[in-house]
GROMACS .gro file of C-alpha atoms in nm:
model
  334
    1MET     CA    1   6.899  10.151  16.087
    2ILE     CA    2   7.115   9.841  16.057
    3ARG     CA    3   6.896   9.713  15.774
    4SER     CA    4   6.928  10.045  15.591
    5LEU     CA    5   7.305  10.036  15.634
    6ARG     CA    6   7.323   9.684  15.492
    7LEU     CA    7   7.109   9.791  15.199
    8LEU     CA    8   7.336  10.089  15.135
    9LEU     CA    9   7.647   9.871  15.147
   10CYS     CA   10   7.486   9.626  14.907
   11VAL     CA   11   7.402   9.905  14.664
   12LEU     CA   12   7.756  10.045  14.689
   13PHE     CA   13   7.901   9.698  14.629
   14LEU     CA   14   7.688   9.642  14.320
   15ALA     CA   15   7.773   9.988  14.193
   16GLY     CA   16   8.141   9.910  14.242
   17MET     CA   17   8.098   9.587  14.048
   18ALA     CA   18   7.927   9.776  13.766
   19CYS     CA   19   8.205  10.032  13.756
   20ALA     CA   20   8.462   9.755  13.739
   21GLN     CA   21   8.294   9.602  13.433
   22THR     CA   22   8.492   9.665  13.112
   23THR     CA   23   8.340   9.613  12.768
   24LEU     CA   24   8.557   9.567  12.460
   25ASN     CA   25   8.393   9.624  12.123
   26ALA     CA   26   8.505   9.430  11.818
   27ALA     CA   27   8.369   9.360  11.471
   28GLY     CA   28   8.450   9.175  11.153
   29ALA     CA   29   8.466   8.832  10.996
   30THR     CA   30   8.175   8.587  10.995
   31PHE     CA   31   8.410   8.301  10.900
   32PRO     CA   32   8.541   8.254  11.260
   33TYR     CA   33   8.226   8.380  11.436
   34PRO     CA   34   8.131   8.042  11.589
   35ILE     CA   35   8.472   7.994  11.752
   36TYR     CA   36   8.501   8.359  11.856
   37SER     CA   37   8.160   8.341  12.024
   38LYS     CA   38   8.278   8.039  12.217
   39TRP     CA   39   8.607   8.201  12.316
   40PHE     CA   40   8.457   8.533  12.425
   41SER     CA   41   8.193   8.351  12.632
   42GLU     CA   42   8.449   8.126  12.802
   43TYR     CA   43   8.685   8.418  12.866
   44HIS     CA   44   8.399   8.609  13.030
   45LYS     CA   45   8.331   8.312  13.257
   46ALA     CA   46   8.694   8.319  13.368
   47HIS     CA   47   8.695   8.701  13.387
   48PRO     CA   48   8.343   8.817  13.480
   49GLU     CA   49   8.458   9.178  13.486
   50VAL     CA   50   8.531   9.170  13.110
   51GLU     CA   51   8.271   9.158  12.831
   52ILE     CA   52   8.380   9.127  12.467
   53ASN     CA   53   8.106   9.244  12.232
   54TYR     CA   54   8.172   9.106  11.881
   55GLN     CA   55   7.964   9.205  11.580
   56SER     CA   56   7.976   8.953  11.293
   57ILE     CA   57   7.956   9.201  11.003
   58GLY     CA   58   8.208   9.061  10.756
   59SER     CA   59   8.578   9.122  10.711
   60GLY     CA   60   8.527   9.435  10.503
   61GLY     CA   61   8.327   9.595  10.782
   62GLY     CA   62   8.584   9.486  11.039
   63ILE     CA   63   8.865   9.647  10.843
   64ARG     CA   64   8.668   9.970  10.797
   65GLN     CA   65   8.582   9.993  11.166
   66VAL     CA   66   8.934   9.926  11.288
   67LEU     CA   67   9.065  10.192  11.048
   68ALA     CA   68   8.803  10.436  11.176
   69GLY     CA   69   8.896  10.359  11.536
   70THR     CA   70   8.537  10.275  11.632
   71VAL     CA   71   8.628   9.931  11.773
   72ASP     CA   72   8.893   9.808  12.012
   73PHE     CA   73   8.998   9.546  11.759
   74GLY     CA   74   8.877   9.401  11.430
   75ALA     CA   75   8.877   9.065  11.258
   76SER     CA   76   8.935   8.957  10.899
   77ASP     CA   77   8.989   8.642  10.695
   78GLY     CA   78   9.170   8.837  10.428
   79PRO     CA   79   9.481   9.025  10.540
   80MET     CA   80   9.472   9.400  10.504
   81THR     CA   81   9.644   9.530  10.192
   82ASP     CA   82   9.946   9.759  10.199
   83GLU     CA   83   9.716  10.040  10.083
   84GLN     CA   84   9.473   9.981  10.370
   85LEU     CA   85   9.753   9.969  10.626
   86ALA     CA   86   9.891  10.295  10.484
   87GLN     CA   87   9.553  10.461  10.557
   88ALA     CA   88   9.580  10.379  10.925
   89LYS     CA   89   9.684  10.650  11.171
   90PHE     CA   90   9.832  10.381  11.395
   91LYS     CA   91  10.002  10.045  11.362
   92ILE     CA   92   9.772   9.744  11.312
   93LEU     CA   93   9.893   9.396  11.400
   94HIS     CA   94   9.759   9.082  11.230
   95ILE     CA   95   9.731   8.802  11.487
   96PRO     CA   96   9.635   8.459  11.344
   97THR     CA   97   9.377   8.274  11.554
   98VAL     CA   98   9.274   7.950  11.380
   99LEU     CA   99   9.263   7.782  11.040
  100GLY     CA  100   8.940   7.724  10.855
  101ALA     CA  101   8.818   7.588  10.522
  102VAL     CA  102   8.582   7.734  10.262
  103VAL     CA  103   8.372   7.469  10.088
  104PRO     CA  104   8.165   7.452   9.768
  105ALA     CA  105   7.821   7.380   9.915
  106TYR     CA  106   7.525   7.291   9.695
  107ASN     CA  107   7.161   7.193   9.667
  108VAL     CA  108   7.130   6.957   9.368
  109PRO     CA  109   6.801   6.764   9.345
  110GLY     CA  110   6.853   6.388   9.333
  111VAL     CA  111   7.224   6.403   9.421
  112GLU     CA  112   7.285   6.303   9.780
  113GLY     CA  113   7.652   6.208   9.768
  114GLU     CA  114   7.968   6.409   9.741
  115ILE     CA  115   8.032   6.599   9.418
  116LYS     CA  116   8.392   6.625   9.305
  117PHE     CA  117   8.506   6.961   9.169
  118THR     CA  118   8.813   7.042   8.963
  119PRO     CA  119   8.955   7.395   8.958
  120ASP     CA  120   8.833   7.439   8.598
  121VAL     CA  121   8.479   7.330   8.682
  122LEU     CA  122   8.453   7.547   8.995
  123SER     CA  123   8.589   7.857   8.820
  124GLY     CA  124   8.371   7.781   8.516
  125ILE     CA  125   8.057   7.771   8.731
  126PHE     CA  126   8.133   8.099   8.908
  127LEU     CA  127   8.232   8.264   8.579
  128GLY     CA  128   7.895   8.166   8.435
  129LYS     CA  129   8.048   7.943   8.167
  130ILE     CA  130   7.904   7.619   8.312
  131THR     CA  131   7.531   7.674   8.361
  132ASN     CA  132   7.368   7.332   8.403
  133TRP     CA  133   7.436   7.049   8.648
  134ASN     CA  134   7.432   6.792   8.369
  135ASP     CA  135   7.728   6.959   8.195
  136LYS     CA  136   7.978   6.702   8.073
  137ALA     CA  137   8.263   6.885   8.248
  138ILE     CA  138   8.100   6.815   8.586
  139ALA     CA  139   8.014   6.456   8.491
  140ALA     CA  140   8.374   6.383   8.386
  141SER     CA  141   8.495   6.394   8.749
  142ASN     CA  142   8.187   6.221   8.886
  143PRO     CA  143   8.140   5.888   8.704
  144GLY     CA  144   7.824   5.706   8.805
  145VAL     CA  145   7.651   6.016   8.940
  146LYS     CA  146   7.324   6.099   8.765
  147PHE     CA  147   7.298   6.477   8.748
  148PRO     CA  148   6.962   6.642   8.675
  149ASP     CA  149   6.886   6.873   8.385
  150GLN     CA  150   6.889   7.161   8.632
  151GLY     CA  151   7.015   7.513   8.586
  152ILE     CA  152   7.291   7.625   8.824
  153ILE     CA  153   7.215   7.914   9.057
  154VAL     CA  154   7.535   8.074   9.182
  155VAL     CA  155   7.525   8.228   9.530
  156HIS     CA  156   7.798   8.458   9.660
  157ARG     CA  157   7.852   8.709   9.938
  158SER     CA  158   7.693   9.052   9.899
  159ASP     CA  159   7.902   9.212  10.175
  160GLY     CA  160   8.274   9.272  10.207
  161SER     CA  161   8.395   8.931  10.313
  162GLY     CA  162   8.712   8.748  10.409
  163THR     CA  163   8.542   8.427  10.296
  164THR     CA  164   8.517   8.590   9.953
  165TYR     CA  165   8.883   8.684   9.977
  166ILE     CA  166   8.985   8.323  10.046
  167PHE     CA  167   8.764   8.184   9.771
  168SER     CA  168   8.867   8.442   9.510
  169ASP     CA  169   9.233   8.414   9.612
  170TYR     CA  170   9.213   8.042   9.536
  171LEU     CA  171   9.034   8.090   9.203
  172SER     CA  172   9.287   8.356   9.102
  173LYS     CA  173   9.569   8.105   9.154
  174VAL     CA  174   9.408   7.821   8.956
  175SER     CA  175   9.231   8.009   8.675
  176SER     CA  176   9.380   8.280   8.455
  177ASP     CA  177   9.029   8.350   8.321
  178TRP     CA  178   8.908   8.419   8.674
  179GLN     CA  179   9.210   8.636   8.749
  180GLN     CA  180   9.136   8.852   8.446
  181ALA     CA  181   8.758   8.865   8.495
  182ALA     CA  182   8.725   8.913   8.871
  183GLY     CA  183   9.055   8.881   9.058
  184LYS     CA  184   9.070   8.857   9.435
  185GLY     CA  185   8.951   9.071   9.722
  186THR     CA  186   8.706   9.096  10.008
  187ALA     CA  187   8.461   9.250   9.759
  188ILE     CA  188   8.476   9.178   9.387
  189LYS     CA  189   8.261   9.229   9.076
  190TRP     CA  190   8.086   8.895   9.038
  191PRO     CA  191   8.035   8.770   8.681
  192VAL     CA  192   7.707   8.596   8.778
  193GLY     CA  193   7.497   8.505   9.079
  194LEU     CA  194   7.282   8.614   9.371
  195GLY     CA  195   7.422   8.780   9.682
  196GLY     CA  196   7.366   8.677  10.044
  197LYS     CA  197   7.483   8.861  10.353
  198GLY     CA  198   7.731   8.672  10.568
  199ASN     CA  199   7.806   8.301  10.571
  200GLU     CA  200   7.462   8.266  10.731
  201GLY     CA  201   7.290   8.440  10.439
  202VAL     CA  202   7.466   8.236  10.173
  203ALA     CA  203   7.395   7.910  10.360
  204GLY     CA  204   7.027   8.006  10.385
  205MET     CA  205   7.000   8.078  10.013
  206ILE     CA  206   7.166   7.749   9.921
  207ARG     CA  207   6.913   7.563  10.135
  208GLN     CA  208   6.629   7.761   9.976
  209PHE     CA  209   6.712   7.735   9.606
  210LYS     CA  210   6.726   7.403   9.421
  211GLY     CA  211   7.020   7.386   9.182
  212SER     CA  212   7.223   7.635   9.382
  213ILE     CA  213   7.591   7.637   9.470
  214GLY     CA  214   7.782   7.878   9.692
  215TYR     CA  215   8.092   7.903   9.908
  216ILE     CA  216   8.070   7.898  10.285
  217GLU     CA  217   8.290   7.823  10.583
  218LEU     CA  218   8.293   7.454  10.674
  219ILE     CA  219   8.115   7.495  11.009
  220TYR     CA  220   7.816   7.660  10.838
  221ALA     CA  221   7.779   7.366  10.598
  222LEU     CA  222   7.793   7.123  10.890
  223GLN     CA  223   7.554   7.321  11.111
  224ASN     CA  224   7.299   7.357  10.830
  225ASN     CA  225   7.337   6.999  10.698
  226ILE     CA  226   7.426   7.130  10.352
  227PRO     CA  227   7.618   6.889  10.125
  228TYR     CA  228   7.960   7.010  10.017
  229GLY     CA  229   8.206   6.876   9.766
  230SER     CA  230   8.567   6.772   9.751
  231MET     CA  231   8.827   6.969   9.556
  232LYS     CA  232   9.104   6.849   9.328
  233ASN     CA  233   9.418   6.994   9.481
  234ALA     CA  234   9.751   7.097   9.329
  235ALA     CA  235   9.882   6.740   9.369
  236GLY     CA  236   9.589   6.605   9.166
  237THR     CA  237   9.409   6.447   9.463
  238PHE     CA  238   9.042   6.501   9.540
  239VAL     CA  239   9.031   6.613   9.903
  240LYS     CA  240   8.730   6.699  10.118
  241ALA     CA  241   8.756   6.970  10.383
  242SER     CA  242   8.828   6.833  10.730
  243LEU     CA  243   9.043   6.920  11.029
  244ALA     CA  244   9.324   6.702  10.896
  245SER     CA  245   9.316   6.838  10.540
  246THR     CA  246   9.290   7.198  10.663
  247THR     CA  247   9.587   7.144  10.894
  248ALA     CA  248   9.778   6.990  10.603
  249ALA     CA  249   9.722   7.309  10.403
  250ALA     CA  250   9.938   7.499  10.654
  251SER     CA  251  10.209   7.235  10.675
  252GLY     CA  252  10.551   7.391  10.623
  253VAL     CA  253  10.411   7.741  10.576
  254LYS     CA  254  10.674   8.013  10.589
  255MET     CA  255  10.511   8.264  10.820
  256PRO     CA  256  10.623   8.622  10.748
  257ALA     CA  257  10.694   8.862  11.032
  258ASP     CA  258  10.359   9.041  10.986
  259TYR     CA  259  10.163   8.713  10.960
  260ARG     CA  260   9.998   8.815  10.632
  261VAL     CA  261  10.018   8.491  10.434
  262SER     CA  262   9.808   8.299  10.183
  263ILE     CA  263   9.792   7.918  10.200
  264THR     CA  264   9.537   7.852   9.925
  265ASN     CA  265   9.629   7.592   9.661
  266PRO     CA  266   9.923   7.438   9.854
  267SER     CA  267  10.132   7.158   9.708
  268GLY     CA  268  10.072   6.881   9.965
  269LYS     CA  269   9.882   6.574   9.844
  270ASP     CA  270   9.665   6.565  10.159
  271ALA     CA  271   9.601   6.940  10.170
  272TYR     CA  272   9.258   7.092  10.117
  273PRO     CA  273   9.316   7.378   9.871
  274ILE     CA  274   9.067   7.645   9.991
  275ALA     CA  275   9.191   7.702  10.345
  276SER     CA  276   9.321   8.002  10.533
  277PHE     CA  277   9.432   8.151  10.858
  278THR     CA  278   9.197   8.411  11.004
  279TRP     CA  279   9.327   8.715  11.190
  280LEU     CA  280   9.244   8.957  11.468
  281LEU     CA  281   9.339   9.314  11.377
  282ILE     CA  282   9.491   9.480  11.683
  283PRO     CA  283   9.565   9.856  11.692
  284GLN     CA  284   9.900   9.937  11.853
  285PRO     CA  285   9.932  10.088  12.095
  286SER     CA  286   9.577  10.055  12.223
  287LYS     CA  287   9.409  10.395  12.264
  288ASP     CA  288   9.295  10.273  12.608
  289ALA     CA  289   9.585  10.130  12.809
  290ALA     CA  290   9.356   9.929  13.039
  291LYS     CA  291   9.183   9.768  12.742
  292GLY     CA  292   9.520   9.704  12.583
  293LYS     CA  293   9.619   9.495  12.885
  294ILE     CA  294   9.295   9.298  12.859
  295ILE     CA  295   9.356   9.229  12.489
  296VAL     CA  296   9.706   9.100  12.571
  297ASP     CA  297   9.564   8.880  12.848
  298PHE     CA  298   9.292   8.749  12.615
  299LEU     CA  299   9.544   8.661  12.345
  300ASN     CA  300   9.754   8.466  12.594
  301TRP     CA  301   9.439   8.294  12.723
  302GLU     CA  302   9.336   8.207  12.367
  303LEU     CA  303   9.674   8.049  12.293
  304ASP     CA  304   9.662   7.843  12.613
  305HIS     CA  305   9.291   7.763  12.649
  306GLY     CA  306   9.121   7.863  12.325
  307GLN     CA  307   9.324   7.658  12.078
  308PRO     CA  308   9.211   7.322  12.225
  309MET     CA  309   8.848   7.427  12.162
  310ALA     CA  310   8.899   7.478  11.788
  311ASP     CA  311   8.847   7.126  11.659
  312SER     CA  312   8.510   7.089  11.834
  313LEU     CA  313   8.379   7.362  11.602
  314SER     CA  314   8.555   7.227  11.289
  315TYR     CA  315   8.843   7.474  11.291
  316ALA     CA  316   9.204   7.361  11.287
  317PRO     CA  317   9.423   7.492  11.569
  318LEU     CA  318   9.734   7.690  11.487
  319PRO     CA  319  10.059   7.501  11.420
  320LYS     CA  320  10.281   7.491  11.730
  321ASP     CA  321  10.557   7.698  11.570
  322VAL     CA  322  10.305   7.970  11.482
  323VAL     CA  323  10.173   7.970  11.841
  324GLU     CA  324  10.523   8.026  11.975
  325LYS     CA  325  10.587   8.305  11.725
  326ILE     CA  326  10.262   8.476  11.832
  327ARG     CA  327  10.362   8.449  12.199
  328GLN     CA  328  10.670   8.655  12.126
  329THR     CA  329  10.466   8.913  11.936
  330VAL     CA  330  10.214   8.942  12.221
  331LYS     CA  331  10.495   9.006  12.471
  332GLY     CA  332  10.572   9.330  12.291
  333MET     CA  333  10.213   9.453  12.268
  334LYS     CA  334  10.070   9.744  12.463
   0.00000   0.00000   0.00000
């Protein structure tokens, strides 16, 4: 009898624990997926009753799902447009989380060192105007490097992508030809190239195809041991993506009230030019008040405990003034 009672109490306790478990569903950008995975795991350790299920489906998918109301929050590396926000039946906040860099990663036989890219060369390659690695335009910025007679295979994202937004936003600023031919967006009409799904897909194709070049988030280049080049910035300096150069890209940024800002092609001499904030897309008010409180608690946790984790995964933490601005925004969230 006593044993049966204990067993019953144990079952009731476990059932109570199960009932207390809350799962938040989110989806979107692959660009910050490594750091988000870390954050959601660490937050769960501190709050075992909360599970955050994040699907890395690309920024376009994240925007669509948050507009459809099928997730508790979304994520994007490209801010939502005015037109997209106008489609929403509720207010959507953009909350910056970290800074990251998009790099030109390549697989060029016989070239082990860093390749230097100018804006004209990079846009020329992705426009299909520069088609061979031994092109004199590439050689001009890389004296002493022996490039092979190897055709260039361009690799780009096939899905709606904030990484694409960042990359195309940069090219649109530095190349009028690119602006006219393709413009900027999470999904664009590519002049040339093969498509890969997610940063993971593009990284895999670069590793597979000799002569290839693509754009991926810095952490994916590092994790996959894929060489990536430096970029000539607006000050005329060749800069390679790093924590310091990504942080420099946001130096002195004038953050608007809605946090939707572009920092590609900044003026600083130490700034890496293809960098961006990435955002969580938070519906307001939350359709579930209890989940809304968890989201607020998570955002405060992320500002206090998540930001120090950023550099270990090759993301730059938010500037201190931006952190304080976000704290004030979070105070008013529901």
